[in-house]
mmCIF file of C-alpha atoms in Angstrom:
data_model
loop_
_atom_site.group_PDB
_atom_site.id
_atom_site.type_symbol
_atom_site.label_atom_id
_atom_site.label_comp_id
_atom_site.label_asym_id
_atom_site.label_seq_id
_atom_site.Cartn_x
_atom_site.Cartn_y
_atom_site.Cartn_z
ATOM 1 C CA MET Y 1 97.377 78.671 138.178
ATOM 2 C CA VAL Y 2 96.718 77.013 134.809
ATOM 3 C CA PHE Y 3 96.044 80.393 133.181
ATOM 4 C CA GLY Y 4 99.336 81.752 134.575
ATOM 5 C CA LEU Y 5 101.245 78.758 133.203
ATOM 6 C CA MET Y 6 99.651 79.143 129.757
ATOM 7 C CA LEU Y 7 100.441 82.869 129.757
ATOM 8 C CA ALA Y 8 104.079 82.200 130.698
ATOM 9 C CA ILE Y 9 104.405 79.645 127.900
ATOM 10 C CA ASN Y 10 102.913 82.059 125.350
ATOM 11 C CA ILE Y 11 105.168 84.927 126.503
ATOM 12 C CA SER Y 12 108.318 82.795 126.398
ATOM 13 C CA HIS Y 13 107.303 81.498 122.949
ATOM 14 C CA GLY Y 14 106.849 85.056 121.709
ATOM 15 C CA GLN Y 15 110.238 86.143 123.055
ATOM 16 C CA ASN Y 16 112.078 83.289 121.333
ATOM 17 C CA TYR Y 17 110.193 83.598 118.062
ATOM 18 C CA LYS Y 18 112.519 84.634 115.222
ATOM 19 C CA ALA Y 19 110.563 84.802 111.978
ATOM 20 C CA PRO Y 20 108.823 87.581 110.040
ATOM 21 C CA LYS Y 21 105.435 88.642 111.399
ATOM 22 C CA ILE Y 22 102.299 90.228 109.979
ATOM 23 C CA ASP Y 23 100.221 91.853 112.701
ATOM 24 C CA PHE Y 24 96.488 92.643 112.847
ATOM 25 C CA SER Y 25 97.007 95.923 110.931
ATOM 26 C CA GLY Y 26 98.962 94.276 108.087
ATOM 27 C CA LYS Y 27 102.363 95.592 109.184
ATOM 28 C CA ILE Y 28 105.145 93.187 108.169
ATOM 29 C CA THR Y 29 108.269 92.994 110.324
ATOM 30 C CA ASP Y 30 111.359 90.883 109.712
ATOM 31 C CA LYS Y 31 112.807 88.396 112.219
ATOM 32 C CA ASP Y 32 114.590 91.258 114.014
ATOM 33 C CA GLY Y 33 111.397 93.326 114.350
ATOM 34 C CA LYS Y 34 112.323 95.829 111.587
ATOM 35 C CA HIS Y 35 109.349 97.113 109.554
ATOM 36 C CA ILE Y 36 109.777 95.812 105.969
ATOM 37 C CA GLY Y 37 106.345 96.429 104.455
ATOM 38 C CA ASN Y 38 102.589 96.074 104.642
ATOM 39 C CA VAL Y 39 99.858 93.861 103.241
ATOM 40 C CA THR Y 40 96.177 94.690 102.837
ATOM 41 C CA THR Y 41 93.242 92.327 103.240
ATOM 42 C CA ALA Y 42 92.838 92.668 99.453
ATOM 43 C CA GLY Y 43 96.335 91.240 98.910
ATOM 44 C CA VAL Y 44 98.272 94.383 97.972
ATOM 45 C CA ILE Y 45 101.863 94.272 99.251
ATOM 46 C CA THR Y 46 103.768 97.534 99.764
ATOM 47 C CA ASP Y 47 107.253 98.418 100.949
ATOM 48 C CA THR Y 48 107.980 100.685 103.932
ATOM 49 C CA MET Y 49 107.544 103.781 101.753
ATOM 50 C CA GLY Y 50 104.050 102.673 100.737
ATOM 51 C CA MET Y 51 105.082 101.817 97.175
ATOM 52 C CA LYS Y 52 103.184 98.866 95.701
ATOM 53 C CA VAL Y 53 105.591 95.933 95.342
ATOM 54 C CA ALA Y 54 103.248 93.083 94.440
ATOM 55 C CA TYR Y 55 99.601 92.112 94.486
ATOM 56 C CA ILE Y 56 97.342 89.076 94.354
ATOM 57 C CA ASN Y 57 95.321 88.914 91.131
ATOM 58 C CA ALA Y 58 91.808 87.448 90.676
ATOM 59 C CA GLU Y 59 93.272 83.940 90.129
ATOM 60 C CA GLY Y 60 95.208 84.084 93.414
ATOM 61 C CA MET Y 61 98.605 84.599 91.749
ATOM 62 C CA LEU Y 62 101.220 86.820 93.391
ATOM 63 C CA ILE Y 63 102.246 89.307 90.679
ATOM 64 C CA ASP Y 64 105.340 91.524 90.717
ATOM 65 C CA GLU Y 65 104.090 95.108 90.330
ATOM 66 C CA LYS Y 66 107.133 96.290 88.354
ATOM 67 C CA THR Y 67 107.614 93.419 85.918
ATOM 68 C CA GLY Y 68 104.154 91.835 85.848
ATOM 69 C CA LYS Y 69 105.765 88.416 86.374
ATOM 70 C CA LYS Y 70 104.050 85.671 88.354
ATOM 71 C CA LEU Y 71 105.909 84.968 91.603
ATOM 72 C CA GLY Y 72 103.665 82.294 93.055
ATOM 73 C CA LYS Y 73 100.116 81.281 93.882
ATOM 74 C CA ALA Y 74 98.083 82.059 96.968
ATOM 75 C CA GLU Y 75 95.717 79.164 97.505
ATOM 76 C CA LYS Y 76 92.275 79.797 99.058
ATOM 77 C CA ASN Y 77 93.374 77.902 102.183
ATOM 78 C CA GLY Y 78 96.222 80.386 102.722
ATOM 79 C CA ASN Y 79 99.021 78.202 101.356
ATOM 80 C CA PHE Y 80 101.595 79.695 98.988
ATOM 81 C CA ILE Y 81 103.243 77.830 96.104
ATOM 82 C CA PRO Y 82 106.245 79.656 94.556
ATOM 83 C CA VAL Y 83 106.230 79.810 90.762
ATOM 84 C CA PHE Y 84 109.438 77.766 90.695
ATOM 85 C CA ALA Y 85 108.016 74.921 92.800
ATOM 86 C CA GLU Y 86 107.676 71.660 90.919
ATOM 87 C CA THR Y 87 104.710 70.491 92.979
ATOM 88 C CA PRO Y 88 102.344 72.064 95.554
ATOM 89 C CA ASP Y 89 104.148 70.323 98.446
ATOM 90 C CA LYS Y 90 107.239 72.428 97.685
ATOM 91 C CA GLY Y 91 105.444 75.580 98.869
ATOM 92 C CA TRP Y 92 104.551 77.004 102.261
ATOM 93 C CA SER Y 93 101.521 75.991 104.306
ATOM 94 C CA VAL Y 94 99.483 78.044 106.745
ATOM 95 C CA SER Y 95 98.263 76.450 109.973
ATOM 96 C CA THR Y 96 94.889 76.746 111.631
ATOM 97 C CA PRO Y 97 94.874 80.003 113.620
ATOM 98 C CA LEU Y 98 95.949 79.715 117.254
ATOM 99 C CA ASN Y 99 94.582 82.747 119.093
ATOM 100 C CA GLY Y 100 94.132 84.534 115.741
ATOM 101 C CA ILE Y 101 97.658 83.732 114.524
ATOM 102 C CA CYS Y 102 98.575 81.432 111.624
ATOM 103 C CA MET Y 103 102.000 79.836 111.357
ATOM 104 C CA VAL Y 104 103.490 79.767 107.853
ATOM 105 C CA LYS Y 105 105.683 76.671 107.501
ATOM 106 C CA ASP Y 106 107.853 75.229 104.756
ATOM 107 C CA LYS Y 107 107.564 71.623 103.570
ATOM 108 C CA ASP Y 108 109.886 70.479 106.382
ATOM 109 C CA GLY Y 109 107.751 72.123 109.077
ATOM 110 C CA ASN Y 110 110.129 75.024 109.731
ATOM 111 C CA ILE Y 111 108.267 78.186 110.716
ATOM 112 C CA LYS Y 112 108.752 80.870 108.067
ATOM 113 C CA ALA Y 113 106.383 83.494 109.501
ATOM 114 C CA GLU Y 114 103.632 84.323 111.964
ATOM 115 C CA VAL Y 115 100.587 85.849 110.250
ATOM 116 C CA HIS Y 116 97.491 87.422 111.779
ATOM 117 C CA GLU Y 117 94.309 85.645 110.686
ATOM 118 C CA ASN Y 118 93.058 88.721 108.754
ATOM 119 C CA TYR Y 119 95.940 88.223 106.319
ATOM 120 C CA LYS Y 120 96.044 84.421 106.254
ATOM 121 C CA GLN Y 121 95.418 84.069 102.525
ATOM 122 C CA PHE Y 122 98.022 86.691 101.586
ATOM 123 C CA GLY Y 123 100.480 86.310 104.447
ATOM 124 C CA ALA Y 124 102.781 83.733 102.897
ATOM 125 C CA CYS Y 125 102.860 85.775 99.674
ATOM 126 C CA ALA Y 126 103.803 88.952 101.514
ATOM 127 C CA VAL Y 127 106.516 87.274 103.539
ATOM 128 C CA HIS Y 128 107.903 85.508 100.465
ATOM 129 C CA CYS Y 129 107.897 88.700 98.433
ATOM 130 C CA LEU Y 130 109.407 91.018 101.032
ATOM 131 C CA THR Y 131 111.993 88.641 102.477
ATOM 132 C CA ASN Y 132 113.548 87.730 99.129
ATOM 133 C CA HIS Y 133 115.819 90.769 99.220
ATOM 134 C CA MET Y 134 113.131 93.067 97.747
ATOM 135 C CA ASN Y 135 114.511 92.053 94.330
ATOM 136 C CA HIS Y 136 111.442 91.227 92.311
ATOM 137 C CA ASP Y 137 113.198 90.888 88.971
ATOM 138 C CA GLN Y 138 114.820 87.771 90.362
ATOM 139 C CA VAL Y 139 112.833 85.607 92.763
ATOM 140 C CA ILE Y 140 115.147 83.556 94.918
ATOM 141 C CA ASP Y 141 114.015 80.595 96.963
ATOM 142 C CA ASP Y 142 116.022 80.574 100.199
ATOM 143 C CA LYS Y 143 116.726 76.848 99.735
ATOM 144 C CA ASN Y 144 118.437 77.583 96.396
ATOM 145 C CA VAL Y 145 120.892 80.234 97.594
ATOM 146 C CA GLY Y 146 124.466 78.951 97.739
ATOM 147 C CA SER Y 147 126.961 77.249 95.522
ATOM 148 C CA GLY Y 148 125.984 74.844 92.779
ATOM 149 C CA THR Y 149 124.639 74.826 89.274
ATOM 150 C CA TYR Y 150 121.443 76.695 88.470
ATOM 151 C CA ALA Y 151 119.325 76.064 85.391
ATOM 152 C CA CYS Y 152 116.125 77.361 83.845
ATOM 153 C CA PRO Y 153 113.146 74.992 84.287
ATOM 154 C CA MET Y 154 111.988 75.806 80.737
ATOM 155 C CA HIS Y 155 115.446 75.963 79.098
ATOM 156 C CA PRO Y 156 117.797 73.461 80.833
ATOM 157 C CA ASP Y 157 120.618 74.544 78.518
ATOM 158 C CA VAL Y 158 120.696 77.963 80.245
ATOM 159 C CA THR Y 159 122.857 77.482 83.358
ATOM 160 C CA SER Y 160 124.764 79.583 85.857
ATOM 161 C CA GLY Y 161 126.926 79.111 88.937
ATOM 162 C CA LYS Y 162 124.616 81.388 90.950
ATOM 163 C CA PRO Y 163 120.911 82.276 91.149
ATOM 164 C CA GLY Y 164 119.691 84.540 88.357
ATOM 165 C CA LYS Y 165 117.296 84.863 85.436
ATOM 166 C CA CYS Y 166 117.070 82.838 82.251
ATOM 167 C CA SER Y 167 118.486 84.776 79.309
ATOM 168 C CA LYS Y 168 115.788 83.310 77.024
ATOM 169 C CA CYS Y 169 112.560 83.629 79.029
ATOM 170 C CA GLY Y 170 113.402 85.556 82.207
ATOM 171 C CA MET Y 171 112.330 82.787 84.614
ATOM 172 C CA ALA Y 172 114.288 82.356 87.847
ATOM 173 C CA LEU Y 173 117.071 79.789 87.580
ATOM 174 C CA VAL Y 174 116.694 76.926 90.060
ATOM 175 C CA LYS Y 175 119.382 74.791 91.660
ATOM 176 C CA LYS Y 176 119.937 71.474 89.911
ATOM 177 C CA GLU Y 177 119.534 68.345 92.006
ATOM 178 C CA LYS Y 178 122.698 66.285 92.316
#
């Protein structure tokens, strides 16, 4: 009886779950179940065609394959801190595995992804990389998309009305706090 109840809860949870997933083989699917890429246990992230999109270097940084730019940091505990985050608490955290699955959550506790334990350290990086519109010249934090003023963290005089890159250093523009 108890086992049946637990199974029903897990099945209903799985049916209602709407976030990207990384399964035991490293296959990454978006919230609608569409295959968007893969991640290896070594931290190499590829698109659906098998082309290398990003990788984790020896220091745990997520690096854009095409531009060589740092996109964020994969901590040893599996957390991910985007390069534009002001402090580590602005990144994503990875929970303790529940039945081999880690939940990637933002600072407000919203579930961003479900990651198989094999890919815990690289899961948040892969989801971040592949769900930001596959545009690795311009890393966009989903909290910063929308109207407002955007500025470069290094060059506050460089501003824009939309997300983009700094014309001086190439860093992603971030939304100014009001």
